[in-house]
PDB file of C-alpha atoms in Angstrom:
ATOM      1  CA  UNK A 170      84.959 104.623 101.587  1.00 48.00           C
ATOM      2  CA  UNK A 171      88.830 105.608 101.086  1.00 51.00           C
ATOM      3  CA  UNK A 172      91.105 102.683 101.188  1.00 54.00           C
ATOM      4  CA  UNK A 173      94.315 102.668 103.449  1.00 52.00           C
ATOM      5  CA  UNK A 174      97.791 102.895 102.069  1.00 54.00           C
ATOM      6  CA  UNK A 175     100.052  99.937 101.754  1.00 87.00           C
ATOM      7  CA  UNK A 176     100.144  99.084  97.910  1.00 95.00           C
ATOM      8  CA  UNK A 177     102.676  96.459  96.692  1.00 96.00           C
ATOM      9  CA  UNK A 178     103.911  95.700  93.137  1.00 97.00           C
ATOM     10  CA  UNK A 179     104.507  92.116  92.389  1.00 97.00           C
ATOM     11  CA  UNK A 180     106.769  91.234  89.166  1.00 97.00           C
ATOM     12  CA  UNK A 181     108.080  88.011  87.884  1.00 96.00           C
ATOM     13  CA  UNK A 182     111.657  88.169  86.498  1.00 95.00           C
ATOM     14  CA  UNK A 183     113.409  85.705  84.040  1.00 93.00           C
ATOM     15  CA  UNK A 184     116.382  86.929  82.228  1.00 91.00           C
ATOM     16  CA  UNK A 185     115.508  90.571  82.420  1.00 92.00           C
ATOM     17  CA  UNK A 186     119.174  91.795  82.843  1.00 92.00           C
ATOM     18  CA  UNK A 187     118.495  94.300  80.002  1.00 90.00           C
ATOM     19  CA  UNK A 188     115.701  96.203  81.618  1.00 92.00           C
ATOM     20  CA  UNK A 189     115.298  95.249  85.294  1.00 94.00           C
ATOM     21  CA  UNK A 190     116.981  98.363  86.767  1.00 93.00           C
ATOM     22  CA  UNK A 191     115.252 100.610  84.686  1.00 94.00           C
ATOM     23  CA  UNK A 192     111.870  98.873  85.532  1.00 95.00           C
ATOM     24  CA  UNK A 193     112.771  99.163  89.369  1.00 95.00           C
ATOM     25  CA  UNK A 194     113.233 102.851  89.150  1.00 93.00           C
ATOM     26  CA  UNK A 195     109.961 103.458  87.237  1.00 94.00           C
ATOM     27  CA  UNK A 196     107.905 101.495  89.522  1.00 95.00           C
ATOM     28  CA  UNK A 197     109.460 103.149  92.652  1.00 93.00           C
ATOM     29  CA  UNK A 198     108.856 106.514  91.188  1.00 93.00           C
ATOM     30  CA  UNK A 199     105.014 105.762  91.156  1.00 94.00           C
ATOM     31  CA  UNK A 200     103.335 107.634  93.947  1.00 93.00           C
ATOM     32  CA  UNK A 201     101.562 105.100  96.459  1.00 92.00           C
ATOM     33  CA  UNK A 202     103.716 102.319  95.853  1.00 94.00           C
ATOM     34  CA  UNK A 203     105.145 100.904  99.333  1.00 93.00           C
ATOM     35  CA  UNK A 204     107.129  98.106  98.056  1.00 93.00           C
ATOM     36  CA  UNK A 205     108.310  96.289  95.019  1.00 95.00           C
ATOM     37  CA  UNK A 206     108.409  92.531  95.233  1.00 97.00           C
ATOM     38  CA  UNK A 207     110.517  90.681  92.509  1.00 97.00           C
ATOM     39  CA  UNK A 208     110.585  87.052  91.974  1.00 97.00           C
ATOM     40  CA  UNK A 209     113.496  85.719  90.164  1.00 97.00           C
ATOM     41  CA  UNK A 210     112.068  82.612  88.195  1.00 95.00           C
ATOM     42  CA  UNK A 211     115.660  80.958  87.754  1.00 94.00           C
ATOM     43  CA  UNK A 212     117.139  83.511  85.534  1.00 94.00           C
ATOM     44  CA  UNK A 213     120.525  82.559  83.779  1.00 92.00           C
ATOM     45  CA  UNK A 214     121.830  85.926  83.236  1.00 90.00           C
ATOM     46  CA  UNK A 215     122.554  88.914  85.522  1.00 91.00           C
ATOM     47  CA  UNK A 216     119.150  89.729  86.563  1.00 94.00           C
ATOM     48  CA  UNK A 217     119.694  88.866  90.389  1.00 94.00           C
ATOM     49  CA  UNK A 218     123.016  90.647  90.334  1.00 94.00           C
ATOM     50  CA  UNK A 219     121.574  93.711  89.142  1.00 94.00           C
ATOM     51  CA  UNK A 220     118.464  93.563  91.486  1.00 94.00           C
ATOM     52  CA  UNK A 221     121.099  93.001  94.643  1.00 92.00           C
ATOM     53  CA  UNK A 222     123.249  96.028  93.428  1.00 91.00           C
ATOM     54  CA  UNK A 223     120.084  98.175  93.379  1.00 91.00           C
ATOM     55  CA  UNK A 224     119.245  96.928  96.821  1.00 88.00           C
ATOM     56  CA  UNK A 225     122.648  97.807  98.287  1.00 85.00           C
ATOM     57  CA  UNK A 226     122.420 101.370  96.811  1.00 83.00           C
ATOM     58  CA  UNK A 227     118.790 101.954  98.259  1.00 70.00           C
ATOM     59  CA  UNK A 228     119.613 101.866 101.972  1.00 60.00           C
ATOM     60  CA  UNK A 229     118.300 105.346 102.504  1.00 55.00           C
ATOM     61  CA  UNK A 230     114.654 104.037 102.659  1.00 54.00           C
ATOM     62  CA  UNK A 231     113.630 103.126 106.188  1.00 52.00           C
ATOM     63  CA  UNK A 232     112.852  99.641 107.390  1.00 45.00           C
ATOM     64  CA  UNK A 233     113.688  96.638 105.110  1.00 46.00           C
ATOM     65  CA  UNK A 234     113.591  98.848 102.122  1.00 56.00           C
ATOM     66  CA  UNK A 235     111.338  99.316  99.071  1.00 89.00           C
ATOM     67  CA  UNK A 236     112.592  96.247  97.079  1.00 93.00           C
ATOM     68  CA  UNK A 237     112.304  92.573  98.064  1.00 95.00           C
ATOM     69  CA  UNK A 238     113.715  89.832  95.954  1.00 96.00           C
ATOM     70  CA  UNK A 239     112.528  86.222  96.133  1.00 97.00           C
ATOM     71  CA  UNK A 240     115.152  84.091  94.506  1.00 97.00           C
ATOM     72  CA  UNK A 241     113.499  80.832  93.377  1.00 97.00           C
ATOM     73  CA  UNK A 242     115.637  77.602  93.242  1.00 97.00           C
ATOM     74  CA  UNK A 243     114.865  77.071  89.570  1.00 96.00           C
ATOM     75  CA  UNK A 244     112.390  78.091  86.627  1.00 95.00           C
ATOM     76  CA  UNK A 245     109.014  77.104  87.734  1.00 95.00           C
ATOM     77  CA  UNK A 246     107.168  79.256  85.393  1.00 92.00           C
ATOM     78  CA  UNK A 247     105.494  82.536  85.417  1.00 92.00           C
ATOM     79  CA  UNK A 248     102.337  81.422  87.049  1.00 93.00           C
ATOM     80  CA  UNK A 249     104.214  79.837  89.784  1.00 95.00           C
ATOM     81  CA  UNK A 250     106.405  82.920  90.294  1.00 96.00           C
ATOM     82  CA  UNK A 251     103.302  85.184  90.459  1.00 96.00           C
ATOM     83  CA  UNK A 252     101.801  82.802  93.136  1.00 97.00           C
ATOM     84  CA  UNK A 253     105.091  82.918  95.142  1.00 97.00           C
ATOM     85  CA  UNK A 254     104.810  86.944  95.045  1.00 96.00           C
ATOM     86  CA  UNK A 255     101.079  86.822  95.944  1.00 97.00           C
ATOM     87  CA  UNK A 256     101.841  84.475  98.771  1.00 97.00           C
ATOM     88  CA  UNK A 257     104.476  86.755 100.092  1.00 96.00           C
ATOM     89  CA  UNK A 258     102.347  89.851  99.860  1.00 95.00           C
ATOM     90  CA  UNK A 259      99.120  88.115 101.244  1.00 94.00           C
ATOM     91  CA  UNK A 260      98.322  89.655 104.694  1.00 91.00           C
ATOM     92  CA  UNK A 261     101.150  92.292 104.471  1.00 92.00           C
ATOM     93  CA  UNK A 262      99.547  94.712 102.168  1.00 94.00           C
ATOM     94  CA  UNK A 263      96.221  96.595 101.589  1.00 95.00           C
ATOM     95  CA  UNK A 264      96.464  95.982  97.636  1.00 97.00           C
ATOM     96  CA  UNK A 265      98.889  94.158  95.310  1.00 97.00           C
ATOM     97  CA  UNK A 266      99.661  95.051  91.559  1.00 97.00           C
ATOM     98  CA  UNK A 267     100.690  92.374  89.285  1.00 97.00           C
ATOM     99  CA  UNK A 268     102.814  93.507  86.426  1.00 96.00           C
ATOM    100  CA  UNK A 269     105.421  92.231  83.845  1.00 93.00           C
ATOM    101  CA  UNK A 270     108.895  93.219  84.346  1.00 92.00           C
ATOM    102  CA  UNK A 271     109.890  93.736  80.716  1.00 89.00           C
ATOM    103  CA  UNK A 272     108.356  97.233  80.722  1.00 89.00           C
ATOM    104  CA  UNK A 273     105.603  96.334  78.127  1.00 88.00           C
ATOM    105  CA  UNK A 274     103.264  97.286  80.777  1.00 92.00           C
ATOM    106  CA  UNK A 275     103.877 101.006  81.781  1.00 92.00           C
ATOM    107  CA  UNK A 276     104.338 101.384  85.431  1.00 94.00           C
ATOM    108  CA  UNK A 277     103.123 104.839  85.318  1.00 94.00           C
ATOM    109  CA  UNK A 278      99.522 103.380  85.061  1.00 95.00           C
ATOM    110  CA  UNK A 279      99.755 102.096  88.472  1.00 96.00           C
ATOM    111  CA  UNK A 280      98.921 105.622  90.026  1.00 95.00           C
ATOM    112  CA  UNK A 281      95.703 105.652  88.108  1.00 95.00           C
ATOM    113  CA  UNK A 282      94.904 102.086  89.343  1.00 96.00           C
ATOM    114  CA  UNK A 283      95.625 103.047  92.894  1.00 95.00           C
ATOM    115  CA  UNK A 284      93.305 105.928  92.647  1.00 95.00           C
ATOM    116  CA  UNK A 285      90.441 103.785  91.149  1.00 95.00           C
ATOM    117  CA  UNK A 286      91.203 101.240  94.142  1.00 95.00           C
ATOM    118  CA  UNK A 287      90.946 103.911  96.721  1.00 93.00           C
ATOM    119  CA  UNK A 288      87.597 104.829  95.307  1.00 93.00           C
ATOM    120  CA  UNK A 289      86.247 101.523  95.822  1.00 91.00           C
ATOM    121  CA  UNK A 290      87.321  99.271  93.021  1.00 94.00           C
ATOM    122  CA  UNK A 291      88.103  95.603  94.150  1.00 96.00           C
ATOM    123  CA  UNK A 292      90.017  94.795  91.133  1.00 96.00           C
ATOM    124  CA  UNK A 293      91.458  97.242  88.265  1.00 97.00           C
ATOM    125  CA  UNK A 294      92.317  95.531  85.240  1.00 95.00           C
ATOM    126  CA  UNK A 295      94.589  97.038  82.310  1.00 93.00           C
ATOM    127  CA  UNK A 296      93.045  96.101  78.863  1.00 91.00           C
ATOM    128  CA  UNK A 297      95.268  96.561  75.980  1.00 85.00           C
ATOM    129  CA  UNK A 298      93.851  98.932  73.261  1.00 78.00           C
ATOM    130  CA  UNK A 299      93.508  98.445  69.414  1.00 64.00           C
ATOM    131  CA  UNK A 300      97.038 100.130  68.975  1.00 54.00           C
ATOM    132  CA  UNK A 301      98.905  97.107  70.368  1.00 57.00           C
ATOM    133  CA  UNK A 302     102.295  97.134  68.961  1.00 58.00           C
ATOM    134  CA  UNK A 303     102.553  93.280  68.819  1.00 64.00           C
ATOM    135  CA  UNK A 304     102.876  91.405  65.786  1.00 65.00           C
ATOM    136  CA  UNK A 305      99.568  90.803  63.624  1.00 69.00           C
ATOM    137  CA  UNK A 306      99.982  86.978  64.013  1.00 69.00           C
ATOM    138  CA  UNK A 307     100.263  87.134  67.833  1.00 70.00           C
ATOM    139  CA  UNK A 308      97.416  89.706  68.028  1.00 70.00           C
ATOM    140  CA  UNK A 309      95.406  87.480  65.631  1.00 74.00           C
ATOM    141  CA  UNK A 310      96.293  84.330  67.613  1.00 77.00           C
ATOM    142  CA  UNK A 311      95.332  86.061  70.950  1.00 78.00           C
ATOM    143  CA  UNK A 312      92.161  87.192  69.628  1.00 82.00           C
ATOM    144  CA  UNK A 313      91.056  83.618  68.415  1.00 85.00           C
ATOM    145  CA  UNK A 314      92.030  82.180  71.894  1.00 87.00           C
ATOM    146  CA  UNK A 315      89.687  84.581  73.711  1.00 87.00           C
ATOM    147  CA  UNK A 316      86.753  83.899  71.357  1.00 88.00           C
ATOM    148  CA  UNK A 317      87.422  79.980  71.531  1.00 87.00           C
ATOM    149  CA  UNK A 318      87.727  80.216  75.367  1.00 88.00           C
ATOM    150  CA  UNK A 319      84.440  82.250  75.894  1.00 89.00           C
ATOM    151  CA  UNK A 320      82.622  79.749  73.672  1.00 88.00           C
ATOM    152  CA  UNK A 321      83.790  76.675  75.457  1.00 86.00           C
ATOM    153  CA  UNK A 322      83.481  78.108  79.019  1.00 88.00           C
ATOM    154  CA  UNK A 323      80.145  79.016  80.438  1.00 84.00           C
ATOM    155  CA  UNK A 324      81.199  79.905  84.150  1.00 85.00           C
ATOM    156  CA  UNK A 325      83.302  82.832  83.186  1.00 89.00           C
ATOM    157  CA  UNK A 326      84.080  85.024  80.255  1.00 89.00           C
ATOM    158  CA  UNK A 327      87.476  86.635  79.558  1.00 89.00           C
ATOM    159  CA  UNK A 328      87.925  90.308  78.319  1.00 87.00           C
ATOM    160  CA  UNK A 329      89.924  90.369  75.229  1.00 85.00           C
ATOM    161  CA  UNK A 330      93.180  92.223  75.736  1.00 83.00           C
ATOM    162  CA  UNK A 331      93.021  91.754  79.593  1.00 87.00           C
ATOM    163  CA  UNK A 332      96.243  90.246  80.780  1.00 84.00           C
ATOM    164  CA  UNK A 333      98.024  89.922  84.025  1.00 89.00           C
ATOM    165  CA  UNK A 334      98.417  93.820  84.599  1.00 94.00           C
ATOM    166  CA  UNK A 335      96.055  94.104  87.419  1.00 96.00           C
ATOM    167  CA  UNK A 336      95.649  95.682  90.869  1.00 97.00           C
ATOM    168  CA  UNK A 337      93.916  93.285  93.517  1.00 97.00           C
ATOM    169  CA  UNK A 338      92.489  94.373  96.686  1.00 96.00           C
ATOM    170  CA  UNK A 339      93.663  92.364  99.905  1.00 96.00           C
ATOM    171  CA  UNK A 340      90.760  90.039  99.813  1.00 96.00           C
ATOM    172  CA  UNK A 341      91.281  89.399  96.112  1.00 97.00           C
ATOM    173  CA  UNK A 342      94.758  88.367  97.049  1.00 96.00           C
ATOM    174  CA  UNK A 343      93.845  86.189  99.783  1.00 96.00           C
ATOM    175  CA  UNK A 344      91.101  84.437  97.614  1.00 96.00           C
ATOM    176  CA  UNK A 345      93.798  83.852  94.675  1.00 95.00           C
ATOM    177  CA  UNK A 346      96.486  82.288  97.075  1.00 96.00           C
ATOM    178  CA  UNK A 347      93.821  80.063  98.444  1.00 96.00           C
ATOM    179  CA  UNK A 348      93.257  78.415  95.052  1.00 95.00           C
ATOM    180  CA  UNK A 349      96.356  75.909  94.907  1.00 93.00           C
ATOM    181  CA  UNK A 350      95.522  73.945  91.554  1.00 92.00           C
ATOM    182  CA  UNK A 351      98.760  73.026  89.719  1.00 89.00           C
ATOM    183  CA  UNK A 352      97.655  73.947  86.225  1.00 87.00           C
ATOM    184  CA  UNK A 353      97.110  77.723  87.116  1.00 90.00           C
ATOM    185  CA  UNK A 354      95.691  79.976  84.580  1.00 91.00           C
ATOM    186  CA  UNK A 355      95.381  83.501  86.350  1.00 91.00           C
ATOM    187  CA  UNK A 356      93.393  85.119  83.655  1.00 90.00           C
ATOM    188  CA  UNK A 357      90.727  82.898  84.359  1.00 91.00           C
ATOM    189  CA  UNK A 358      91.059  82.291  88.147  1.00 93.00           C
ATOM    190  CA  UNK A 359      90.593  85.982  88.824  1.00 92.00           C
ATOM    191  CA  UNK A 360      87.347  86.388  87.107  1.00 91.00           C
ATOM    192  CA  UNK A 361      86.134  82.941  88.640  1.00 93.00           C
ATOM    193  CA  UNK A 362      86.279  84.473  91.978  1.00 94.00           C
ATOM    194  CA  UNK A 363      83.617  86.809  91.321  1.00 92.00           C
ATOM    195  CA  UNK A 364      85.121  90.108  92.620  1.00 95.00           C
ATOM    196  CA  UNK A 365      84.156  93.264  90.515  1.00 90.00           C
ATOM    197  CA  UNK A 366      86.653  94.517  88.019  1.00 91.00           C
ATOM    198  CA  UNK A 367      87.102  97.969  86.878  1.00 94.00           C
ATOM    199  CA  UNK A 368      88.949  98.197  83.440  1.00 93.00           C
ATOM    200  CA  UNK A 369      91.588 100.799  82.356  1.00 93.00           C
ATOM    201  CA  UNK A 370      93.033 101.039  78.707  1.00 90.00           C
ATOM    202  CA  UNK A 371      96.571 101.120  77.888  1.00 88.00           C
ATOM    203  CA  UNK A 372      98.741 100.758  75.007  1.00 81.00           C
ATOM    204  CA  UNK A 373     101.346  97.801  75.230  1.00 75.00           C
ATOM    205  CA  UNK A 374     104.725  98.632  73.770  1.00 71.00           C
ATOM    206  CA  UNK A 375     107.444  96.558  72.128  1.00 67.00           C
ATOM    207  CA  UNK A 376     110.135  95.273  74.542  1.00 62.00           C
ATOM    208  CA  UNK A 377     113.045  97.946  75.184  1.00 61.00           C
ATOM    209  CA  UNK A 378     115.511  95.062  75.832  1.00 60.00           C
ATOM    210  CA  UNK A 379     116.059  91.253  76.061  1.00 58.00           C
ATOM    211  CA  UNK A 380     113.915  88.556  74.383  1.00 65.00           C
ATOM    212  CA  UNK A 381     110.568  87.011  75.323  1.00 66.00           C
ATOM    213  CA  UNK A 382     110.643  83.322  76.842  1.00 63.00           C
ATOM    214  CA  UNK A 383     107.121  82.894  75.521  1.00 67.00           C
ATOM    215  CA  UNK A 384     107.663  80.523  72.430  1.00 72.00           C
ATOM    216  CA  UNK A 385     104.751  79.659  70.109  1.00 76.00           C
ATOM    217  CA  UNK A 386     104.786  76.227  71.895  1.00 78.00           C
ATOM    218  CA  UNK A 387     104.600  77.546  75.435  1.00 78.00           C
ATOM    219  CA  UNK A 388     101.720  79.875  74.312  1.00 77.00           C
ATOM    220  CA  UNK A 389      99.825  76.898  72.816  1.00 80.00           C
ATOM    221  CA  UNK A 390     100.296  75.004  76.094  1.00 83.00           C
ATOM    222  CA  UNK A 391      99.198  77.896  78.106  1.00 82.00           C
ATOM    223  CA  UNK A 392      96.018  78.118  76.050  1.00 82.00           C
ATOM    224  CA  UNK A 393      95.398  74.544  76.602  1.00 84.00           C
ATOM    225  CA  UNK A 394      95.790  74.991  80.415  1.00 85.00           C
ATOM    226  CA  UNK A 395      93.203  77.691  80.277  1.00 86.00           C
ATOM    227  CA  UNK A 396      90.571  75.785  78.345  1.00 86.00           C
ATOM    228  CA  UNK A 397      90.988  72.285  79.993  1.00 86.00           C
ATOM    229  CA  UNK A 398      91.047  74.010  83.534  1.00 86.00           C
ATOM    230  CA  UNK A 399      87.680  75.552  83.122  1.00 88.00           C
ATOM    231  CA  UNK A 400      85.788  73.510  80.558  1.00 86.00           C
ATOM    232  CA  UNK A 401      84.808  69.743  80.254  1.00 84.00           C
ATOM    233  CA  UNK A 402      83.079  70.737  76.871  1.00 84.00           C
ATOM    234  CA  UNK A 403      85.851  69.166  74.758  1.00 84.00           C
ATOM    235  CA  UNK A 404      85.027  65.735  76.404  1.00 83.00           C
ATOM    236  CA  UNK A 405      81.494  66.183  75.646  1.00 80.00           C
ATOM    237  CA  UNK A 406      82.319  67.385  72.099  1.00 82.00           C
ATOM    238  CA  UNK A 407      84.133  64.198  71.272  1.00 78.00           C
ATOM    239  CA  UNK A 408      81.368  62.186  72.608  1.00 77.00           C
ATOM    240  CA  UNK A 409      79.227  63.834  70.185  1.00 80.00           C
ATOM    241  CA  UNK A 410      81.494  63.336  67.267  1.00 80.00           C
ATOM    242  CA  UNK A 411      81.684  59.537  68.321  1.00 78.00           C
ATOM    243  CA  UNK A 412      77.881  59.304  67.992  1.00 79.00           C
ATOM    244  CA  UNK A 413      77.908  61.167  64.434  1.00 81.00           C
ATOM    245  CA  UNK A 414      80.660  58.966  63.102  1.00 77.00           C
ATOM    246  CA  UNK A 415      78.874  55.791  64.244  1.00 76.00           C
ATOM    247  CA  UNK A 416      75.694  56.973  62.727  1.00 78.00           C
ATOM    248  CA  UNK A 417      77.462  57.757  59.434  1.00 78.00           C
ATOM    249  CA  UNK A 418      79.116  54.343  59.547  1.00 75.00           C
ATOM    250  CA  UNK A 419      75.795  52.476  60.018  1.00 77.00           C
ATOM    251  CA  UNK A 420      74.318  54.585  57.229  1.00 81.00           C
ATOM    252  CA  UNK A 421      77.367  53.651  55.069  1.00 75.00           C
ATOM    253  CA  UNK A 422      76.865  50.008  56.069  1.00 74.00           C
ATOM    254  CA  UNK A 423      73.311  50.013  55.099  1.00 79.00           C
ATOM    255  CA  UNK A 424      73.963  51.579  51.716  1.00 77.00           C
ATOM    256  CA  UNK A 425      76.617  48.710  51.234  1.00 73.00           C
ATOM    257  CA  UNK A 426      74.102  46.011  51.969  1.00 75.00           C
ATOM    258  CA  UNK A 427      71.507  47.348  49.700  1.00 77.00           C
ATOM    259  CA  UNK A 428      73.984  47.762  46.926  1.00 73.00           C
ATOM    260  CA  UNK A 429      75.097  44.311  47.311  1.00 73.00           C
ATOM    261  CA  UNK A 430      71.502  42.870  47.346  1.00 75.00           C
ATOM    262  CA  UNK A 431      70.315  44.748  44.339  1.00 76.00           C
ATOM    263  CA  UNK A 432      73.589  45.054  42.159  1.00 74.00           C
ATOM    264  CA  UNK A 433      75.614  42.044  43.369  1.00 67.00           C
ATOM    265  CA  UNK A 434      79.098  41.991  45.380  1.00 61.00           C
ATOM    266  CA  UNK A 435      81.414  44.541  44.367  1.00 57.00           C
ATOM    267  CA  UNK A 436      84.892  43.656  44.951  1.00 55.00           C
ATOM    268  CA  UNK A 437      86.641  46.947  44.477  1.00 64.00           C
ATOM    269  CA  UNK A 438      86.760  49.281  47.309  1.00 66.00           C
ATOM    270  CA  UNK A 439      90.174  49.048  48.702  1.00 60.00           C
ATOM    271  CA  UNK A 440      90.789  52.846  48.531  1.00 59.00           C
ATOM    272  CA  UNK A 441      87.422  53.557  50.426  1.00 70.00           C
ATOM    273  CA  UNK A 442      88.327  50.892  53.177  1.00 75.00           C
ATOM    274  CA  UNK A 443      91.683  52.627  53.777  1.00 69.00           C
ATOM    275  CA  UNK A 444      90.328  56.227  53.877  1.00 69.00           C
ATOM    276  CA  UNK A 445      87.569  54.784  56.364  1.00 77.00           C
ATOM    277  CA  UNK A 446      90.318  53.145  58.532  1.00 79.00           C
ATOM    278  CA  UNK A 447      92.530  56.148  58.581  1.00 73.00           C
ATOM    279  CA  UNK A 448      89.724  58.460  59.156  1.00 77.00           C
ATOM    280  CA  UNK A 449      88.372  56.552  61.987  1.00 79.00           C
ATOM    281  CA  UNK A 450      91.935  55.988  63.490  1.00 80.00           C
ATOM    282  CA  UNK A 451      92.460  59.700  63.385  1.00 78.00           C
ATOM    283  CA  UNK A 452      89.323  60.394  65.147  1.00 81.00           C
ATOM    284  CA  UNK A 453      89.921  57.967  67.867  1.00 84.00           C
ATOM    285  CA  UNK A 454      93.604  59.241  68.416  1.00 82.00           C
ATOM    286  CA  UNK A 455      92.443  62.964  68.726  1.00 83.00           C
ATOM    287  CA  UNK A 456      89.857  61.816  71.125  1.00 85.00           C
ATOM    288  CA  UNK A 457      92.182  59.869  73.171  1.00 87.00           C
ATOM    289  CA  UNK A 458      94.525  62.922  73.108  1.00 86.00           C
ATOM    290  CA  UNK A 459      91.858  65.165  74.718  1.00 87.00           C
ATOM    291  CA  UNK A 460      91.102  62.563  77.161  1.00 88.00           C
ATOM    292  CA  UNK A 461      94.777  62.298  77.977  1.00 88.00           C
ATOM    293  CA  UNK A 462      94.930  66.218  78.643  1.00 88.00           C
ATOM    294  CA  UNK A 463      92.358  65.695  81.442  1.00 90.00           C
ATOM    295  CA  UNK A 464      93.980  62.686  82.916  1.00 91.00           C
ATOM    296  CA  UNK A 465      97.335  64.394  82.816  1.00 89.00           C
ATOM    297  CA  UNK A 466      95.983  67.089  84.859  1.00 88.00           C
ATOM    298  CA  UNK A 467      94.382  64.744  87.379  1.00 91.00           C
ATOM    299  CA  UNK A 468      97.799  63.048  87.766  1.00 91.00           C
ATOM    300  CA  UNK A 469      99.344  66.451  88.441  1.00 89.00           C
ATOM    301  CA  UNK A 470      96.849  67.356  90.981  1.00 91.00           C
ATOM    302  CA  UNK A 471      97.093  64.019  92.718  1.00 92.00           C
ATOM    303  CA  UNK A 472     100.808  64.444  93.305  1.00 92.00           C
ATOM    304  CA  UNK A 473      99.969  67.805  95.192  1.00 90.00           C
ATOM    305  CA  UNK A 474     103.842  69.116  94.678  1.00 92.00           C
ATOM    306  CA  UNK A 475     104.444  72.555  95.947  1.00 95.00           C
ATOM    307  CA  UNK A 476     104.093  75.199  93.248  1.00 95.00           C
ATOM    308  CA  UNK A 477     107.729  76.562  93.962  1.00 96.00           C
ATOM    309  CA  UNK A 478     110.907  76.516  96.468  1.00 97.00           C
ATOM    310  CA  UNK A 479     112.366  79.914  97.579  1.00 97.00           C
ATOM    311  CA  UNK A 480     116.151  79.852  97.808  1.00 95.00           C
ATOM    312  CA  UNK A 481     116.603  82.978  99.528  1.00 95.00           C
ATOM    313  CA  UNK A 482     114.546  86.210 100.251  1.00 95.00           C
ATOM    314  CA  UNK A 483     116.819  89.318  99.648  1.00 92.00           C
ATOM    315  CA  UNK A 484     116.008  92.686 101.233  1.00 84.00           C
ATOM    316  CA  UNK A 485     117.519  95.975 100.849  1.00 73.00           C
ATOM    317  CA  UNK A 486     121.019  96.574 102.554  1.00 49.00           C
TER     318      UNK A 486
END
């Protein structure tokens, strides 16, 4: 059954002054795109000014215009910004496309995604191919994360190379916006909803301007959010480690007792004692750290703060 028109594109922006105008022009040139919703996530450069300038020059379009800008009060993070855009689009469009505004996701691919959606796809996911132009280290670390995640999580499996570049049918948008957890990991939330996804390969290119805001520390934190949001296996693993260490300690204690009984008291052993104390102390601290990750997320969820605040909604004109 053919899908109706009404496709909105949702893109978060953070310090994208160098590319934002070109990004808008390329998205609006895609057939089938009705509206572009940009979410400024607390940019400190001229991103907002450039978007507003484009809006003022785009008065020839009917109604409110093709570009809407949600200006957040501060930097809440990409996940919160994407949620703000989906909240705005929910109930107003037939489908929404999530895309990065740094032009590493080719907007021209949206046309093919719309065609697949009109043919019945609930979700269309753009998947990076092997010719990715990212650094080898970043590609290798991403591959490592997907493998670890899929080993630890039983409920869902992530497709390697699948990011946030996706087309979502209206019921999928409604489902995602109904999930209000604080530590959001959209790459996992989407497959968790159970909607069928059609994959489309693409080649991710290098940034044409600006610099990425994803530092190695932020990527590491985001990876932990993904794992701890969907799996309690790390807690079970450390319980197992505790049992194994305890058994080894009992065996070692038995060896010492037998050695003492048959050979007499052996006074030396300071180095062994220190190594054992440091090893057990390290195991305990790591276990406490894993437990702390879960407790910290419980603490954040219990406060139930809003994911974002919008200062102003700017429309064309």
